[in-house]
PDB file of C-alpha atoms in Angstrom:
ATOM      1  CA  MET A  20      33.897 -52.133 -27.887  1.00 59.00           C
ATOM      2  CA  LYS A  21      30.164 -51.888 -28.301  1.00 68.00           C
ATOM      3  CA  ARG A  22      28.584 -48.544 -29.020  1.00 68.00           C
ATOM      4  CA  LYS A  23      25.105 -47.491 -27.951  1.00 65.00           C
ATOM      5  CA  TYR A  24      23.298 -45.716 -30.798  1.00 67.00           C
ATOM      6  CA  GLY A  25      19.866 -44.826 -29.322  1.00 66.00           C
ATOM      7  CA  TYR A  26      17.044 -45.657 -26.970  1.00 68.00           C
ATOM      8  CA  LEU A  27      15.775 -49.119 -26.669  1.00 83.00           C
ATOM      9  CA  LEU A  28      12.069 -49.795 -26.943  1.00 83.00           C
ATOM     10  CA  LEU A  29      11.906 -50.589 -23.234  1.00 84.00           C
ATOM     11  CA  GLU A  30      13.474 -47.250 -22.318  1.00 86.00           C
ATOM     12  CA  SER A  31      10.921 -45.435 -24.494  1.00 87.00           C
ATOM     13  CA  VAL A  32       7.987 -47.231 -22.872  1.00 90.00           C
ATOM     14  CA  ILE A  33       9.269 -46.483 -19.352  1.00 92.00           C
ATOM     15  CA  SER A  34       9.841 -42.789 -20.104  1.00 92.00           C
ATOM     16  CA  LEU A  35       6.406 -42.429 -21.755  1.00 94.00           C
ATOM     17  CA  THR A  36       4.729 -44.172 -18.799  1.00 97.00           C
ATOM     18  CA  SER A  37       6.425 -41.885 -16.284  1.00 97.00           C
ATOM     19  CA  ILE A  38       5.429 -38.782 -18.317  1.00 97.00           C
ATOM     20  CA  VAL A  39       1.798 -39.954 -18.520  1.00 98.00           C
ATOM     21  CA  ILE A  40       1.699 -40.608 -14.751  1.00 98.00           C
ATOM     22  CA  LEU A  41       3.146 -37.162 -14.081  1.00 97.00           C
ATOM     23  CA  ILE A  42       0.571 -35.520 -16.387  1.00 98.00           C
ATOM     24  CA  ILE A  43      -2.306 -37.411 -14.699  1.00 98.00           C
ATOM     25  CA  VAL A  44      -1.129 -36.323 -11.245  1.00 98.00           C
ATOM     26  CA  LEU A  45      -0.770 -32.690 -12.340  1.00 98.00           C
ATOM     27  CA  TYR A  46      -4.198 -32.749 -14.031  1.00 98.00           C
ATOM     28  CA  SER A  47      -5.912 -34.187 -10.931  1.00 98.00           C
ATOM     29  CA  VAL A  48      -4.253 -31.515  -8.740  1.00 98.00           C
ATOM     30  CA  PHE A  49      -5.416 -28.866 -11.218  1.00 98.00           C
ATOM     31  CA  VAL A  50      -9.021 -30.160 -11.202  1.00 98.00           C
ATOM     32  CA  PHE A  51      -9.008 -30.379  -7.393  1.00 98.00           C
ATOM     33  CA  THR A  52      -7.842 -26.760  -7.029  1.00 98.00           C
ATOM     34  CA  ILE A  53     -10.423 -25.508  -9.539  1.00 97.00           C
ATOM     35  CA  ASN A  54     -13.224 -27.311  -7.641  1.00 96.00           C
ATOM     36  CA  LEU A  55     -11.941 -25.978  -4.322  1.00 97.00           C
ATOM     37  CA  LYS A  56     -11.843 -22.449  -5.740  1.00 97.00           C
ATOM     38  CA  LEU A  57     -15.449 -22.763  -6.991  1.00 96.00           C
ATOM     39  CA  ARG A  58     -16.670 -24.072  -3.617  1.00 96.00           C
ATOM     40  CA  ILE A  59     -14.964 -21.220  -1.764  1.00 96.00           C
ATOM     41  CA  GLU A  60     -16.371 -18.643  -4.186  1.00 96.00           C
ATOM     42  CA  ASP A  61     -19.873 -20.113  -3.792  1.00 95.00           C
ATOM     43  CA  LYS A  62     -19.615 -20.025   0.009  1.00 96.00           C
ATOM     44  CA  ILE A  63     -18.431 -16.402  -0.038  1.00 96.00           C
ATOM     45  CA  GLU A  64     -21.186 -15.425  -2.470  1.00 96.00           C
ATOM     46  CA  LEU A  65     -23.817 -17.047  -0.228  1.00 96.00           C
ATOM     47  CA  GLN A  66     -22.480 -15.157   2.804  1.00 96.00           C
ATOM     48  CA  GLN A  67     -22.468 -11.852   0.910  1.00 96.00           C
ATOM     49  CA  GLN A  68     -25.941 -12.516  -0.443  1.00 95.00           C
ATOM     50  CA  SER A  69     -27.262 -13.234   3.051  1.00 96.00           C
ATOM     51  CA  LEU A  70     -25.763  -9.972   4.366  1.00 96.00           C
ATOM     52  CA  GLU A  71     -27.476  -8.006   1.577  1.00 96.00           C
ATOM     53  CA  ILE A  72     -30.776  -9.786   2.254  1.00 95.00           C
ATOM     54  CA  ILE A  73     -30.513  -9.076   6.000  1.00 96.00           C
ATOM     55  CA  LYS A  74     -29.817  -5.397   5.310  1.00 95.00           C
ATOM     56  CA  SER A  75     -32.816  -5.112   2.973  1.00 94.00           C
ATOM     57  CA  MET A  76     -35.175  -7.025   5.276  1.00 94.00           C
ATOM     58  CA  GLU A  77     -34.096  -4.980   8.310  1.00 94.00           C
ATOM     59  CA  GLY A  78     -34.898  -1.773   6.438  1.00 93.00           C
ATOM     60  CA  ILE A  79     -38.346  -2.990   5.419  1.00 93.00           C
ATOM     61  CA  ILE A  80     -39.407  -4.712   8.640  1.00 93.00           C
ATOM     62  CA  SER A  81     -37.910  -2.347  11.240  1.00 92.00           C
ATOM     63  CA  ASN A  82     -39.615   0.692   9.672  1.00 90.00           C
ATOM     64  CA  SER A  83     -43.019  -1.002   9.561  1.00 90.00           C
ATOM     65  CA  MET A  84     -45.693  -0.947  12.247  1.00 89.00           C
ATOM     66  CA  GLY A  85     -45.718  -4.737  12.567  1.00 87.00           C
ATOM     67  CA  ILE A  86     -46.105  -8.051  10.805  1.00 88.00           C
ATOM     68  CA  ILE A  87     -49.571  -8.954   9.518  1.00 82.00           C
ATOM     69  CA  ASN A  88     -49.604 -12.616   8.559  1.00 76.00           C
ATOM     70  CA  VAL A  89     -47.261 -14.535  10.894  1.00 68.00           C
ATOM     71  CA  SER A  90     -48.582 -16.066  14.123  1.00 53.00           C
ATOM     72  CA  ASN A  91     -47.053 -15.176  17.496  1.00 52.00           C
ATOM     73  CA  ASP A  92     -45.487 -18.541  18.331  1.00 51.00           C
ATOM     74  CA  GLU A  93     -42.825 -17.655  20.880  1.00 56.00           C
ATOM     75  CA  GLU A  94     -39.409 -18.789  19.527  1.00 62.00           C
ATOM     76  CA  THR A  95     -41.018 -21.360  17.209  1.00 82.00           C
ATOM     77  CA  PHE A  96     -39.984 -20.863  13.611  1.00 88.00           C
ATOM     78  CA  LYS A  97     -42.742 -21.239  11.036  1.00 89.00           C
ATOM     79  CA  LYS A  98     -41.856 -21.962   7.417  1.00 91.00           C
ATOM     80  CA  THR A  99     -43.320 -19.283   5.207  1.00 91.00           C
ATOM     81  CA  THR A 100     -43.084 -17.830   1.728  1.00 90.00           C
ATOM     82  CA  SER A 101     -44.439 -14.392   2.610  1.00 91.00           C
ATOM     83  CA  ILE A 102     -43.971 -11.732   5.291  1.00 91.00           C
ATOM     84  CA  LYS A 103     -46.509  -8.911   5.143  1.00 90.00           C
ATOM     85  CA  CYS A 104     -45.520  -5.665   6.869  1.00 89.00           C
ATOM     86  CA  ARG A 105     -48.077  -3.065   7.967  1.00 86.00           C
ATOM     87  CA  TYR A 106     -47.079   0.525   7.188  1.00 83.00           C
ATOM     88  CA  VAL A 107     -50.486   2.179   7.462  1.00 70.00           C
ATOM     89  CA  ASP A 108     -52.733   2.032  10.530  1.00 57.00           C
ATOM     90  CA  GLU A 109     -56.147   1.429   8.976  1.00 54.00           C
ATOM     91  CA  ASN A 110     -57.944   2.725  12.100  1.00 53.00           C
ATOM     92  CA  ILE A 111     -56.546   6.213  11.492  1.00 52.00           C
ATOM     93  CA  THR A 112     -57.629   8.047   8.364  1.00 53.00           C
ATOM     94  CA  ASN A 113     -54.419   8.932   6.594  1.00 51.00           C
ATOM     95  CA  ASN A 114     -54.395  11.198   3.575  1.00 51.00           C
ATOM     96  CA  GLU A 115     -50.961  10.077   2.438  1.00 51.00           C
ATOM     97  CA  GLU A 116     -51.670   7.734  -0.453  1.00 53.00           C
ATOM     98  CA  ASN A 117     -47.962   7.105  -1.122  1.00 52.00           C
ATOM     99  CA  ILE A 118     -47.576   4.920   1.965  1.00 60.00           C
ATOM    100  CA  THR A 119     -48.576   1.301   1.317  1.00 77.00           C
ATOM    101  CA  ASN A 120     -48.003  -1.968   3.075  1.00 86.00           C
ATOM    102  CA  LYS A 121     -45.147  -4.170   1.866  1.00 89.00           C
ATOM    103  CA  GLU A 122     -44.719  -7.899   1.413  1.00 90.00           C
ATOM    104  CA  ILE A 123     -41.490  -9.887   1.277  1.00 92.00           C
ATOM    105  CA  ILE A 124     -42.137 -12.893  -0.968  1.00 91.00           C
ATOM    106  CA  LEU A 125     -40.019 -16.001  -1.485  1.00 92.00           C
ATOM    107  CA  ASN A 126     -40.364 -17.335  -5.013  1.00 91.00           C
ATOM    108  CA  GLU A 127     -39.484 -20.982  -4.340  1.00 90.00           C
ATOM    109  CA  ARG A 128     -39.355 -21.895  -8.003  1.00 92.00           C
ATOM    110  CA  ARG A 129     -36.646 -19.289  -8.725  1.00 92.00           C
ATOM    111  CA  ASN A 130     -35.095 -19.212  -5.196  1.00 92.00           C
ATOM    112  CA  LYS A 131     -35.360 -15.430  -5.016  1.00 93.00           C
ATOM    113  CA  LEU A 132     -36.753 -12.919  -2.515  1.00 93.00           C
ATOM    114  CA  PHE A 133     -38.909 -10.063  -3.780  1.00 93.00           C
ATOM    115  CA  VAL A 134     -40.561  -7.028  -2.187  1.00 92.00           C
ATOM    116  CA  ASN A 135     -44.014  -6.014  -3.407  1.00 89.00           C
ATOM    117  CA  SER A 136     -46.293  -3.182  -2.391  1.00 86.00           C
ATOM    118  CA  LEU A 137     -49.745  -4.115  -1.115  1.00 78.00           C
ATOM    119  CA  ASN A 138     -53.082  -2.411  -1.614  1.00 70.00           C
ATOM    120  CA  GLY A 139     -55.356  -4.081   0.902  1.00 58.00           C
ATOM    121  CA  GLU A 140     -54.379  -7.739   0.711  1.00 55.00           C
ATOM    122  CA  ASN A 141     -53.487  -7.806  -3.003  1.00 57.00           C
ATOM    123  CA  SER A 142     -49.938  -7.273  -4.204  1.00 56.00           C
ATOM    124  CA  GLN A 143     -49.172  -4.853  -6.987  1.00 57.00           C
ATOM    125  CA  ALA A 144     -46.983  -5.586  -9.950  1.00 56.00           C
ATOM    126  CA  GLY A 145     -43.592  -3.948 -10.055  1.00 61.00           C
ATOM    127  CA  GLY A 146     -41.872  -5.410  -7.016  1.00 81.00           C
ATOM    128  CA  TYR A 147     -38.118  -5.631  -6.813  1.00 90.00           C
ATOM    129  CA  GLU A 148     -35.673  -8.408  -5.999  1.00 91.00           C
ATOM    130  CA  ILE A 149     -33.674  -8.333  -2.754  1.00 92.00           C
ATOM    131  CA  GLY A 150     -31.898 -11.704  -2.832  1.00 91.00           C
ATOM    132  CA  ASP A 151     -30.881 -14.867  -4.666  1.00 92.00           C
ATOM    133  CA  TYR A 152     -30.224 -18.498  -3.719  1.00 95.00           C
ATOM    134  CA  VAL A 153     -32.884 -18.583  -0.953  1.00 95.00           C
ATOM    135  CA  ASP A 154     -34.379 -22.061  -0.572  1.00 94.00           C
ATOM    136  CA  GLU A 155     -36.430 -21.652   2.619  1.00 94.00           C
ATOM    137  CA  MET A 156     -37.531 -18.854   4.940  1.00 94.00           C
ATOM    138  CA  TYR A 157     -38.646 -19.333   8.564  1.00 94.00           C
ATOM    139  CA  VAL A 158     -40.180 -16.643  10.785  1.00 93.00           C
ATOM    140  CA  SER A 159     -41.148 -16.294  14.442  1.00 90.00           C
ATOM    141  CA  ILE A 160     -42.411 -13.288  16.355  1.00 89.00           C
ATOM    142  CA  THR A 161     -41.424 -12.542  19.962  1.00 85.00           C
ATOM    143  CA  ASN A 162     -42.228  -9.897  22.627  1.00 82.00           C
ATOM    144  CA  ASP A 163     -45.866  -9.530  21.502  1.00 81.00           C
ATOM    145  CA  GLY A 164     -44.787  -8.729  17.954  1.00 82.00           C
ATOM    146  CA  GLN A 165     -42.027  -6.208  18.640  1.00 89.00           C
ATOM    147  CA  TYR A 166     -39.248  -8.530  17.451  1.00 91.00           C
ATOM    148  CA  VAL A 167     -39.140 -10.728  14.360  1.00 92.00           C
ATOM    149  CA  ASN A 168     -36.759 -13.697  14.209  1.00 92.00           C
ATOM    150  CA  ILE A 169     -35.908 -14.864  10.704  1.00 94.00           C
ATOM    151  CA  LYS A 170     -33.973 -17.910   9.546  1.00 95.00           C
ATOM    152  CA  LEU A 171     -32.917 -18.230   5.905  1.00 96.00           C
ATOM    153  CA  LYS A 172     -31.501 -21.282   4.173  1.00 96.00           C
ATOM    154  CA  LEU A 173     -29.487 -20.517   1.061  1.00 96.00           C
ATOM    155  CA  SER A 174     -27.733 -22.835  -1.379  1.00 95.00           C
ATOM    156  CA  LYS A 175     -25.682 -22.615  -4.535  1.00 95.00           C
ATOM    157  CA  ARG A 176     -24.443 -25.721  -6.329  1.00 92.00           C
ATOM    158  CA  SER A 177     -23.183 -28.001  -3.533  1.00 91.00           C
ATOM    159  CA  GLN A 178     -22.762 -25.262  -0.898  1.00 94.00           C
ATOM    160  CA  ASN A 179     -25.368 -24.581   1.804  1.00 95.00           C
ATOM    161  CA  TYR A 180     -25.564 -21.619   4.153  1.00 96.00           C
ATOM    162  CA  GLU A 181     -27.973 -20.852   6.988  1.00 96.00           C
ATOM    163  CA  THR A 182     -28.370 -17.547   8.790  1.00 95.00           C
ATOM    164  CA  LYS A 183     -30.530 -16.388  11.698  1.00 95.00           C
ATOM    165  CA  PHE A 184     -31.178 -12.806  12.675  1.00 95.00           C
ATOM    166  CA  LYS A 185     -33.504 -10.727  14.830  1.00 94.00           C
ATOM    167  CA  ILE A 186     -35.180  -7.457  13.810  1.00 94.00           C
ATOM    168  CA  LYS A 187     -36.755  -4.925  16.168  1.00 93.00           C
ATOM    169  CA  ILE A 188     -39.841  -3.147  14.853  1.00 91.00           C
ATOM    170  CA  TRP A 189     -39.259   0.486  15.835  1.00 90.00           C
ATOM    171  CA  ASN A 190     -42.724   1.816  14.894  1.00 85.00           C
ATOM    172  CA  PHE A 191     -44.559  -1.099  16.518  1.00 85.00           C
ATOM    173  CA  SER A 192     -48.309  -0.642  16.951  1.00 79.00           C
ATOM    174  CA  LYS A 193     -50.431  -3.085  18.980  1.00 73.00           C
ATOM    175  CA  SER A 194     -53.506  -2.269  16.899  1.00 62.00           C
ATOM    176  CA  ILE A 195     -52.349  -4.589  14.130  1.00 52.00           C
TER     177      ILE A 195
END
């Protein structure tokens, strides 16, 4: 009778090959799930960021008296990096010096939206940030300036997100 005392070289090679294949499959599944998780997190962050931007822009624009620097092309979006909002009617002498015009500025180099206060046509230092990941901003004005349509394009890594929204200017003044 012959006795078997251990593994043969062939058995060792086959078992090592099957273990390596199993490890490669598990590693590729792990990498795939990590990438999927990152893409989902990026998409959610872009959606949340756009909601925060919309909320901030609605507060600024809807409380203004109108938009200063965007033409009234009905339903035609114009690419812009700045939206200037009129808060003070210059035809009426107003003693309140605390009220100034505001400007929403897209810094294309940093992909961020900022709000600055304006004195005349010059912006003051000390603005604040209202959003990240913004690549492009488009604006159109409808109903003789009472409504502002805004389209934002946001991106983070490989994820892109686009949002459109409409803002009614509650304190609209035709004198602008």
